Coordinates of C-alpha atoms in Angstrom, one line a residue:
M542 CA 0.0 0.0 0.0
G543 CA 1.3 3.4 -1.0
P544 CA 1.4 6.6 1.1
P545 CA -1.9 8.2 2.1
Q546 CA -3.4 10.6 -0.4
R547 CA -5.0 13.9 0.6
R548 CA -7.7 15.5 -1.6
R549 CA -9.0 19.0 -2.0
I550 CA -12.0 19.9 -4.2
L551 CA -12.2 23.3 -5.7
F552 CA -15.2 24.9 -7.4
V553 CA -14.1 27.7 -9.6
E554 CA -15.7 30.4 -11.7
D555 CA -13.6 32.1 -14.3
E556 CA -14.8 34.5 -17.0
G557 CA -18.3 33.0 -17.3
E558 CA -17.2 29.4 -17.0
M559 CA -17.3 27.0 -14.1
Y560 CA -14.8 24.3 -13.3
I561 CA -14.2 21.6 -10.7
Y562 CA -10.6 20.9 -9.7
L563 CA -9.6 17.8 -7.8
H564 CA -6.2 18.2 -6.2
E565 CA -4.5 15.1 -4.7
H566 CA -1.2 15.1 -2.9
D567 CA 0.9 13.0 -0.5
D568 CA 2.4 13.9 2.8
G569 CA 5.8 14.7 1.2
W570 CA 4.2 17.4 -0.9
E571 CA 2.4 18.9 2.1
Q572 CA 5.6 19.1 4.1
Y573 CA 7.3 20.8 1.2
I574 CA 4.6 23.4 1.0
L575 CA 4.3 23.9 4.8
K576 CA 7.9 23.5 6.0
G577 CA 10.0 23.8 2.8
T578 CA 11.5 20.3 3.1
P579 CA 13.7 19.4 0.1
Y580 CA 11.5 16.4 -1.0
A581 CA 8.5 17.8 -2.9
G582 CA 6.5 14.6 -2.9
F583 CA 3.7 14.3 -5.4
A584 CA 0.7 16.4 -6.3
E585 CA -1.8 16.0 -9.2
M586 CA -4.5 18.4 -10.3
R587 CA -7.4 17.1 -12.4
T588 CA -9.7 19.6 -14.2
F589 CA -13.4 19.0 -15.0
G590 CA -15.3 21.5 -17.1
P591 CA -16.0 24.0 -18.4
W592 CA -19.7 24.6 -17.8
A593 CA -21.0 27.9 -19.1
I594 CA -22.7 30.2 -16.6
T595 CA -25.0 31.5 -19.3
D596 CA -26.3 28.1 -20.3
Y597 CA -29.2 26.8 -18.1
D598 CA -28.5 23.1 -18.8
D599 CA -24.8 23.6 -17.9
V600 CA -25.7 25.4 -14.6
T601 CA -28.2 22.6 -13.8
D602 CA -25.6 19.9 -14.5
F603 CA -22.9 21.7 -12.5
A604 CA -25.2 22.2 -9.5
A605 CA -26.2 18.5 -9.5
I606 CA -22.5 17.5 -9.5
V607 CA -21.6 19.9 -6.7
L608 CA -24.5 18.7 -4.6
S609 CA -23.5 15.1 -5.2
I610 CA -20.0 15.8 -4.1
L611 CA -21.1 17.7 -1.0
R612 CA -23.3 14.9 0.1
V613 CA -20.4 12.5 0.0
I614 CA -18.0 14.7 1.9

């Protein structure tokens, strides 16, 4: 079994488009960010989207995904 992974989910709006970012990292990366340790560890960012704010169906789909994620966490 590998090192434990940590996840962060970001919901982002940028210039009329909405995105979901899933950021996963291990302890080594977190220590690099917090304490400046020389080993950077591993981090990965996945992007989902875009959904247009001006499109009703896109907003409905995005909202359903966000609500589903929030129910799980």
